[in-house]
mmCIF file of C-alpha atoms in Angstrom:
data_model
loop_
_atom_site.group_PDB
_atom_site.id
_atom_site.type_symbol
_atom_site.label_atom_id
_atom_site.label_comp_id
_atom_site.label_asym_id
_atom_site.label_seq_id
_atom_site.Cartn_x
_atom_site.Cartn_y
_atom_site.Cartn_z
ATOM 1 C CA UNK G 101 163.116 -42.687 67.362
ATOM 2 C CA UNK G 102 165.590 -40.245 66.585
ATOM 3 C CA UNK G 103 165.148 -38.103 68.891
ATOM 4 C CA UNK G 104 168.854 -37.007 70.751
ATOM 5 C CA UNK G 105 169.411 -33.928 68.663
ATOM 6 C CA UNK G 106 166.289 -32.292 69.351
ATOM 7 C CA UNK G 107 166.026 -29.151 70.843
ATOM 8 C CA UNK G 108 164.658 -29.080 74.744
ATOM 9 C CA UNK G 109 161.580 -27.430 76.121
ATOM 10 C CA UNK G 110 161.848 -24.282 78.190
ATOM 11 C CA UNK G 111 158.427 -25.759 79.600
ATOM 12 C CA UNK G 112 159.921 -28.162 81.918
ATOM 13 C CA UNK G 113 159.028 -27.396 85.439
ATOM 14 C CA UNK G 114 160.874 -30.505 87.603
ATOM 15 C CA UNK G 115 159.296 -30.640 91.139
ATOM 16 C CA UNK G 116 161.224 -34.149 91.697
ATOM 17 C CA UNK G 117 162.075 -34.946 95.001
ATOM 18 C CA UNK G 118 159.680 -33.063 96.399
ATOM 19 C CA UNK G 119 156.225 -34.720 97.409
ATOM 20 C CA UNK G 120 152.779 -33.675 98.305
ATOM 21 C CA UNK G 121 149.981 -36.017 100.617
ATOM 22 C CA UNK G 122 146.761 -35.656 99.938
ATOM 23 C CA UNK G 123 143.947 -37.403 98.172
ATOM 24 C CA UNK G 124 144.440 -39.340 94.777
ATOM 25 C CA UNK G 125 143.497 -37.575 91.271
ATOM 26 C CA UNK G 126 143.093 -39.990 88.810
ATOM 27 C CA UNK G 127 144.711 -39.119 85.171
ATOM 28 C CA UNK G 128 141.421 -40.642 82.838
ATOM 29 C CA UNK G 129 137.959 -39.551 82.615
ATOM 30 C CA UNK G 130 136.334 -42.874 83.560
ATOM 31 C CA UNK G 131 136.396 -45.791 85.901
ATOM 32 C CA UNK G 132 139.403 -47.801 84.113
ATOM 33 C CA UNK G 133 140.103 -50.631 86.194
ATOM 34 C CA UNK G 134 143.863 -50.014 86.957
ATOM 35 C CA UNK G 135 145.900 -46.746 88.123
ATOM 36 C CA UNK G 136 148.279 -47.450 85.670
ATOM 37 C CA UNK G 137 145.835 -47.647 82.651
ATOM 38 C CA UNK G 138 144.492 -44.143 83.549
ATOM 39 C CA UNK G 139 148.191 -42.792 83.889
ATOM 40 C CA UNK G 140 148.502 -43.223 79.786
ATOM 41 C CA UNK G 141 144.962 -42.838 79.115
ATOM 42 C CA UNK G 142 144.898 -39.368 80.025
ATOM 43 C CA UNK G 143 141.901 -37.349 80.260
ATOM 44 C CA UNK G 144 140.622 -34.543 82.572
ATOM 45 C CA UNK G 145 141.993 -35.259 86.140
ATOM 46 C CA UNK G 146 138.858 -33.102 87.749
ATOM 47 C CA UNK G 147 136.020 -35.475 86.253
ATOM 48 C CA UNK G 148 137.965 -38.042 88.325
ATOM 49 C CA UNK G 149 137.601 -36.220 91.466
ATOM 50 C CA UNK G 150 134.256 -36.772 90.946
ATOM 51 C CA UNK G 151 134.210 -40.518 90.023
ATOM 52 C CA UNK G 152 137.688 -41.658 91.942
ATOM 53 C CA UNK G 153 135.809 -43.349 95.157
ATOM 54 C CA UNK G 154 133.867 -45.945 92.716
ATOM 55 C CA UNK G 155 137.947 -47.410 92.343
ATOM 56 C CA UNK G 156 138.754 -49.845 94.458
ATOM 57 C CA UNK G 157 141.909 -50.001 95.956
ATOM 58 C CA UNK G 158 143.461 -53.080 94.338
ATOM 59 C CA UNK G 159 142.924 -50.885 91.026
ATOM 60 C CA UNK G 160 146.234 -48.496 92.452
ATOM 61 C CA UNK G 161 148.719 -50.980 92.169
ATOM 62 C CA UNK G 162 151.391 -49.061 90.416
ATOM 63 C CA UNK G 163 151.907 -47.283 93.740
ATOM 64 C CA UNK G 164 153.296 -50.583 95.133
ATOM 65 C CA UNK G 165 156.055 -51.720 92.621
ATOM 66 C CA UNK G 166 159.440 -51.419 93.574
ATOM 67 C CA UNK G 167 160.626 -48.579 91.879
ATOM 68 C CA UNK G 168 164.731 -49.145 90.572
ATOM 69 C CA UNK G 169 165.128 -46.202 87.940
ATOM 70 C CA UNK G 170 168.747 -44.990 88.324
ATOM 71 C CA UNK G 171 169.502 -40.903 88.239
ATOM 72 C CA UNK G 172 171.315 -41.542 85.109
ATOM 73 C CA UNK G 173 168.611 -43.068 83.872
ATOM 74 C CA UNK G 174 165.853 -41.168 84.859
ATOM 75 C CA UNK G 175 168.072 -37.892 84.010
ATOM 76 C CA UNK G 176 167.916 -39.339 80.035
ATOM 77 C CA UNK G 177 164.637 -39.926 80.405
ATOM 78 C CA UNK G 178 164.074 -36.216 81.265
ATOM 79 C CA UNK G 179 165.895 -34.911 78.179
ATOM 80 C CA UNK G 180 163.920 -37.214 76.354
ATOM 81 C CA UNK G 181 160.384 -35.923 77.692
ATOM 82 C CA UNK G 182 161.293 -32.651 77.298
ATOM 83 C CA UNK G 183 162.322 -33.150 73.774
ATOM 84 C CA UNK G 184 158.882 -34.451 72.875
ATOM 85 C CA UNK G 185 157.161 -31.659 74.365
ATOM 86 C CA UNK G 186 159.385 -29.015 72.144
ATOM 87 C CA UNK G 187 158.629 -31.651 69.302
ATOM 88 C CA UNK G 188 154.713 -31.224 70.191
ATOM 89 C CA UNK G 189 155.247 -27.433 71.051
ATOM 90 C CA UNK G 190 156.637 -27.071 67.075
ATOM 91 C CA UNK G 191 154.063 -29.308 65.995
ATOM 92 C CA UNK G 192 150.603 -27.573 66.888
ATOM 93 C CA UNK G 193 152.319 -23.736 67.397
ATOM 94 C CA UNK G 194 152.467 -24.073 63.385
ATOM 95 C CA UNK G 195 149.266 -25.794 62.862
ATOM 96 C CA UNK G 196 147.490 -23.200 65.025
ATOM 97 C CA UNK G 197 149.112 -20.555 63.686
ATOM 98 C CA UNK G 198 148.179 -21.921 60.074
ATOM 99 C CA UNK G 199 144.388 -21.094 61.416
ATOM 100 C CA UNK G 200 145.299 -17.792 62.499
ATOM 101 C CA UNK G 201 145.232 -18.730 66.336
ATOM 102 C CA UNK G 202 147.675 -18.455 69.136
ATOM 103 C CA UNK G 203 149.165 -22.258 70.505
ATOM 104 C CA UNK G 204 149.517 -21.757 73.912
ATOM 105 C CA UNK G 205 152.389 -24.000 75.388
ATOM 106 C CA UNK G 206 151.597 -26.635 78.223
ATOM 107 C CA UNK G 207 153.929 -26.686 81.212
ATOM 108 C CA UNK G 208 155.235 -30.192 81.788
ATOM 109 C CA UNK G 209 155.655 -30.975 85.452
ATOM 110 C CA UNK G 210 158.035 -33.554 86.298
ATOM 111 C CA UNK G 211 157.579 -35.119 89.954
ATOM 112 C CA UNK G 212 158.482 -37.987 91.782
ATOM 113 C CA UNK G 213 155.796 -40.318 94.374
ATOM 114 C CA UNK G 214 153.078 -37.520 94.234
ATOM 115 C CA UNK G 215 152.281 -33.901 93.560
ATOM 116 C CA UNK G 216 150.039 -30.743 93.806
ATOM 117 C CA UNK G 217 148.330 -29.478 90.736
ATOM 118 C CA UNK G 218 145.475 -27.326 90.319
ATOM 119 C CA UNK G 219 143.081 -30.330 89.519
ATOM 120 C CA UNK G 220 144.023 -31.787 93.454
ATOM 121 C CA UNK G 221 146.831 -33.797 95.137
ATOM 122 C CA UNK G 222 148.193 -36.680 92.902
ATOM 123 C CA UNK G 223 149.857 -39.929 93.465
ATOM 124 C CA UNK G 224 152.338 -41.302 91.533
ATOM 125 C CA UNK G 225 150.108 -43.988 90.940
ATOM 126 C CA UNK G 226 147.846 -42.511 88.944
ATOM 127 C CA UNK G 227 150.765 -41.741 86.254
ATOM 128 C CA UNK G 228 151.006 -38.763 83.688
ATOM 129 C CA UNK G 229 147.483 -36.715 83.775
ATOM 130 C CA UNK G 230 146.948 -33.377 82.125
ATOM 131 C CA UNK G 231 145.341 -30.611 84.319
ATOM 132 C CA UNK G 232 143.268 -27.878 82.291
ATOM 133 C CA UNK G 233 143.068 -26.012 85.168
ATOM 134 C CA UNK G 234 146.679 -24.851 84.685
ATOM 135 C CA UNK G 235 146.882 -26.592 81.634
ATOM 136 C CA UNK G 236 150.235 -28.453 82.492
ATOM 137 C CA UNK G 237 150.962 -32.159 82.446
ATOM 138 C CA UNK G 238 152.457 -33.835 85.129
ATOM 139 C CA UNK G 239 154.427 -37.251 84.817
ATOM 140 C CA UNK G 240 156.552 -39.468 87.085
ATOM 141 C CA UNK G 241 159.321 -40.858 84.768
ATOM 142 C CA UNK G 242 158.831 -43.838 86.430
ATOM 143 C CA UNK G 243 155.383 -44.374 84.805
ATOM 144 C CA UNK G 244 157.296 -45.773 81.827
ATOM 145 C CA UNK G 245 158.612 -49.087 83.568
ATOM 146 C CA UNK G 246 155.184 -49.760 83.862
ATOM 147 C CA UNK G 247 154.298 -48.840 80.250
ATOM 148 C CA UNK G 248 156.938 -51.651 79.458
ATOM 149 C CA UNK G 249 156.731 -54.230 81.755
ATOM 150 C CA UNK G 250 153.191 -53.857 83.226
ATOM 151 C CA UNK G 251 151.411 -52.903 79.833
ATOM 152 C CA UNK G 252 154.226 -54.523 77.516
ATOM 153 C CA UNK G 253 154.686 -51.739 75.424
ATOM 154 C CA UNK G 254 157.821 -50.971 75.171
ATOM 155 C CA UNK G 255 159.988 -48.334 72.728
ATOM 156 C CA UNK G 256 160.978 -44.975 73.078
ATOM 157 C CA UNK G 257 158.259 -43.887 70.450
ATOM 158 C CA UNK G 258 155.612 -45.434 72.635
ATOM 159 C CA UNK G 259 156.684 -42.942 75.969
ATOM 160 C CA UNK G 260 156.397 -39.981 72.729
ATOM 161 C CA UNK G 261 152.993 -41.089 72.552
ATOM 162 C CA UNK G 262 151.945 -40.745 76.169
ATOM 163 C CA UNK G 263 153.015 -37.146 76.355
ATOM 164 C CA UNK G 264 151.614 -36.818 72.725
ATOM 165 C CA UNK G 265 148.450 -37.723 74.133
ATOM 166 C CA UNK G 266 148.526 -35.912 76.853
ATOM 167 C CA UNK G 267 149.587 -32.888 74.836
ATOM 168 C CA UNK G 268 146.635 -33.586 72.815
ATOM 169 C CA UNK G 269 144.478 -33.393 75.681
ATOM 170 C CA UNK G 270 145.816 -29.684 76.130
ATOM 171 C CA UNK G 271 144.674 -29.327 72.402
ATOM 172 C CA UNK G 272 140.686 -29.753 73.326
ATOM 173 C CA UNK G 273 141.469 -27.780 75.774
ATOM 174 C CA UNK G 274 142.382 -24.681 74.215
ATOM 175 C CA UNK G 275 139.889 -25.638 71.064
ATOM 176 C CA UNK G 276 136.904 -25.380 74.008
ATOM 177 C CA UNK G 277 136.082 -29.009 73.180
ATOM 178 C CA UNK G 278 137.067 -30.310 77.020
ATOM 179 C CA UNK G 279 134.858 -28.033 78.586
ATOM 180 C CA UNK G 280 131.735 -28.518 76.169
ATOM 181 C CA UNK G 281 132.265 -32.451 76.660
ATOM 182 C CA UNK G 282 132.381 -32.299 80.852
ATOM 183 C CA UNK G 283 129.157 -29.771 80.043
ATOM 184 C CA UNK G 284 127.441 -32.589 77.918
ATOM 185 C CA UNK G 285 128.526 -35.215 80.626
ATOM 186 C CA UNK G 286 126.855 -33.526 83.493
ATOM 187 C CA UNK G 287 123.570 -33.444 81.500
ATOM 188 C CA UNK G 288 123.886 -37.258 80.587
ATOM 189 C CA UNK G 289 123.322 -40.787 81.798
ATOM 190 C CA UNK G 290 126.330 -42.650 82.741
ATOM 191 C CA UNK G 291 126.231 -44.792 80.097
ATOM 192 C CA UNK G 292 126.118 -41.392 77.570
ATOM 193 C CA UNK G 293 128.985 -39.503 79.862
ATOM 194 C CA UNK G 294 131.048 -42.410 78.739
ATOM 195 C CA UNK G 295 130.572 -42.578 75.587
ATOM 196 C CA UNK G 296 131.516 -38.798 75.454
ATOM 197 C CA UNK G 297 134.813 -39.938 77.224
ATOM 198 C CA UNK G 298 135.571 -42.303 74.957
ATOM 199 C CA UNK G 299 135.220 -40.142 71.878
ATOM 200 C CA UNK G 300 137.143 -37.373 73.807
ATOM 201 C CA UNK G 301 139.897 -39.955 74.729
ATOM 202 C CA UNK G 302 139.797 -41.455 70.496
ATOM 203 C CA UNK G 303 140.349 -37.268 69.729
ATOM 204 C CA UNK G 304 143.892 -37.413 71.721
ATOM 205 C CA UNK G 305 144.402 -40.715 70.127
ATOM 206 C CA UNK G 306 144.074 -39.460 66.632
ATOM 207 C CA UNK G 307 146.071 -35.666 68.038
ATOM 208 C CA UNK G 308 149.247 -37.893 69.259
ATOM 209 C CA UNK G 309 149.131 -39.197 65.597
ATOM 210 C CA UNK G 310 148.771 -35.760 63.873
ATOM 211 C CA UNK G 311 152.161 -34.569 65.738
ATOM 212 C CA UNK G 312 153.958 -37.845 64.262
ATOM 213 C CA UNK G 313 152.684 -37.259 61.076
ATOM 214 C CA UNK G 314 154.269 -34.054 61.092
ATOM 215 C CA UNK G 315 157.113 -34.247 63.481
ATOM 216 C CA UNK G 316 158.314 -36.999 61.116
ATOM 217 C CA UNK G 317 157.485 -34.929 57.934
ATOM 218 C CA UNK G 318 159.414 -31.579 59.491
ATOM 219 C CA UNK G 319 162.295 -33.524 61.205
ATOM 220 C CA UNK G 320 162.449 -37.049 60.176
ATOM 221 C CA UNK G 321 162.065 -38.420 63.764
ATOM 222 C CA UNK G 322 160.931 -41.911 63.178
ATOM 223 C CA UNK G 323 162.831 -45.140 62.460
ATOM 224 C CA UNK G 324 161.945 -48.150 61.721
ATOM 225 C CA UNK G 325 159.462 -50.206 64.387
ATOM 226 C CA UNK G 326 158.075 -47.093 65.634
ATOM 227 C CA UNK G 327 154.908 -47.279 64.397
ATOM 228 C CA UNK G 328 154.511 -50.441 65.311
ATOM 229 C CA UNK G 329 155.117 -49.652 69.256
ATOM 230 C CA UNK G 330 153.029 -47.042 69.365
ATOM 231 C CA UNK G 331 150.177 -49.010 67.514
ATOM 232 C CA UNK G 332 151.073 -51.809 70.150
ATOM 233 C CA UNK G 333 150.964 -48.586 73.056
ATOM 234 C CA UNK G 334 147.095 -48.114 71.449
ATOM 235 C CA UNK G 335 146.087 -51.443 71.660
ATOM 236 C CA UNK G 336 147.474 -52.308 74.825
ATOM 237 C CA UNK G 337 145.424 -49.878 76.465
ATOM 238 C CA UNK G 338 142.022 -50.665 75.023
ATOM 239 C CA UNK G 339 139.325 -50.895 77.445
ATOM 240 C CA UNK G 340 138.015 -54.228 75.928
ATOM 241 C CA UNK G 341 141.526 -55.789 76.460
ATOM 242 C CA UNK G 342 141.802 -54.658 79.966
ATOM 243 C CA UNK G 343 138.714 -55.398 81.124
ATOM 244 C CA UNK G 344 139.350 -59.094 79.720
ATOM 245 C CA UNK G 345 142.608 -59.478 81.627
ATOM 246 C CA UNK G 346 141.066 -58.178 84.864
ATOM 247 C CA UNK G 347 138.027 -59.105 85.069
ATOM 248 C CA UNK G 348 137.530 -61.765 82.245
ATOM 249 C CA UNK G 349 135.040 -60.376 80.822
ATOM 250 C CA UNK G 350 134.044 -57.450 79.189
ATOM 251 C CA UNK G 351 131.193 -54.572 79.718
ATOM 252 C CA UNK G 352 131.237 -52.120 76.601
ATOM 253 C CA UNK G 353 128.627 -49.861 78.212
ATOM 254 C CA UNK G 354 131.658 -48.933 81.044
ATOM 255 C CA UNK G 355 134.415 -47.916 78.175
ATOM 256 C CA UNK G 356 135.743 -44.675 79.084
ATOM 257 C CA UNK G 357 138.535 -44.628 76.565
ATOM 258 C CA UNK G 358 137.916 -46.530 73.583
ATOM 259 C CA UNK G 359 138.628 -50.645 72.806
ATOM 260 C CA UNK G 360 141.560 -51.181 71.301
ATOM 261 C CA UNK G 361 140.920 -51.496 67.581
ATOM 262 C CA UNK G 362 139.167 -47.535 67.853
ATOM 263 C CA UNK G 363 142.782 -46.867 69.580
ATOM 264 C CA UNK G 364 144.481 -48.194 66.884
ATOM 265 C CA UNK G 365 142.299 -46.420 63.895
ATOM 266 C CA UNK G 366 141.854 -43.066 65.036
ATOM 267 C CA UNK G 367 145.826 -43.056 66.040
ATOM 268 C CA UNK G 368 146.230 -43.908 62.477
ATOM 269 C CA UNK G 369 144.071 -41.832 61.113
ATOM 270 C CA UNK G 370 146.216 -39.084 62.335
ATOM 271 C CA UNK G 371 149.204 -40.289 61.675
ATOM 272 C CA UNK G 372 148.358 -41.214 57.982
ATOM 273 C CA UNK G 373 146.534 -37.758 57.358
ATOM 274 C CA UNK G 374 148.076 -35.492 59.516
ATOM 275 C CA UNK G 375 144.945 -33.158 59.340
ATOM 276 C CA UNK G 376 143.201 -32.497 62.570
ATOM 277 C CA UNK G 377 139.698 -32.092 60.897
ATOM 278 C CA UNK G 378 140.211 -35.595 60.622
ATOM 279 C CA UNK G 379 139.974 -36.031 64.156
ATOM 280 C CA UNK G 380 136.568 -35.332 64.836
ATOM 281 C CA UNK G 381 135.493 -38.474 67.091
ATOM 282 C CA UNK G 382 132.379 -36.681 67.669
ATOM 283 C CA UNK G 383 130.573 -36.837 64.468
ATOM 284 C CA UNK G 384 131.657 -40.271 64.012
ATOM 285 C CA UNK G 385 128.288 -42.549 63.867
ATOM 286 C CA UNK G 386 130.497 -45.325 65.218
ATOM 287 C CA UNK G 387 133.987 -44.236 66.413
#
């Protein structure tokens, strides 16, 4: 991903070395089965404050890997995050100002081991988790040793598409659709509140592919294999696939974010059409 010349975010707020304690907010929607899988999954931290105790505590074991990221390292890593978020920030000010709206920038909140947002108290565990409360994302650059070795997805173009993700979160969030989904969810069985999850979760999906589509259109950013890692990124993640490696089995009616071939398709359907309208999970008969 050519991403070095880029210009950096102004929306960088880095809280690292600093550290909050407090109780866990989880970074997905649903009941995902480890901490690390909800760090990339996303979602709406405060729906987790409500469903965070049904976790059990051999689920958080991000929290407990040794954790060797050098400054330099982590320092490139920084310039790299915030250059996505500009990217993003470029991406969706045009395409909301094509609709004759106002894009309202996320903050991005680097921190390091845990952190106070307006959603609650967060542990690195939990990994990158947008907050619409003060609609800023939060991320511990150390999430991404797990997104390679832990989730084997690996690639620079792969760590775009977490914050992509979580950008697109932000996205639903200004377009009302967060807050009409956590109304529906309240209303609904659990089975039905997850199902609205998942679609929710297949809408950032198919966002983090609309700003490659035109990132790469605008500024050429992609080389050759990215693709590929982020489609290996989507179908790492599926809930099918991680239940099967956990538990060895899995439940469909307990997806929260989607099995790995809806990943997949609705990332590519942004990616390949690069019009949001296309990303309506919710009037999908079968996303």
């Amino acid at each position: 991903m050519r991403w070095e010349f880029g210009r950096k975010s102004s929306n960088v707020e880095d809280r690292r070395g600093g550290g909050v304690s407090g109780p866990l907010v989880g970074g997905g929607i649903g009941t995902i089965v480890l901490a690390v899988i909800v760090a990339l999954l996303g979602g709406d931290p405060g729906a987790v404050l409500q469903q965070g105790q049904e976790q059990a505590p051999s689920d958080r074991t991000s929290s407990q890997s040794p954790r060797t990221q050098s400054t330099t390292t982590n320092d490139r890593m920084a310039d790299f995050v915030s250059v996505v978020l500009a990217d993003t920030e470029d991406t969706w000010g045009t395409l909301f100002r094509q609709n004759g709206e106002n894009y309202v920038e996320p903050k991005l909140v680097l921190f390091s081991n845990s952190v106070q947002s307006a959603c609650g108290s967060a542990s690195a565990a939990v990994g990158p988790f947008y907050c619409p409360a003060d609609q800023k994302v939060y991320i511990d650059l150390t999430f991404y040793q797990d997104l390679k070795y832990k989730l084997n997805a690996p690639g620079d173009f792969a760590q775009a598409y977490v914050i992509a993700h979580e950008v697109g979160h932000h996205v639903q969030n200004l377009m009302g659709i967060s807050s009409k989904v956590r109304t529906l969810q309240r209303q609904a069985s659990r089975a039905e509140a997850n199902q609205l999850s998942v679609r929710l979760e297949l809408q950032a999906d198919c966002f983090a592919g609309i700003w490659a589509h035109h990132a790469n259109r605008s500024r050429q950013i992609l080389e050759e294999g990215d693709v590929e890692e982020a489609l290996n990124a989507a179908s790492s993640i599926g809930d099918d696939r991680l239940q099967s490696q956990s538990k060895g089995h899995v439940v469909p009616d307990s997806f929260t974010h989607g099995s790995s071939a809806q990943r997949v398709r609705w990332f590519k359907r942004g990616i390949q059409t690069g019009e949001p309208a296309q990303c309506n999970t919710f009037a999908a008969a079968n996303p």
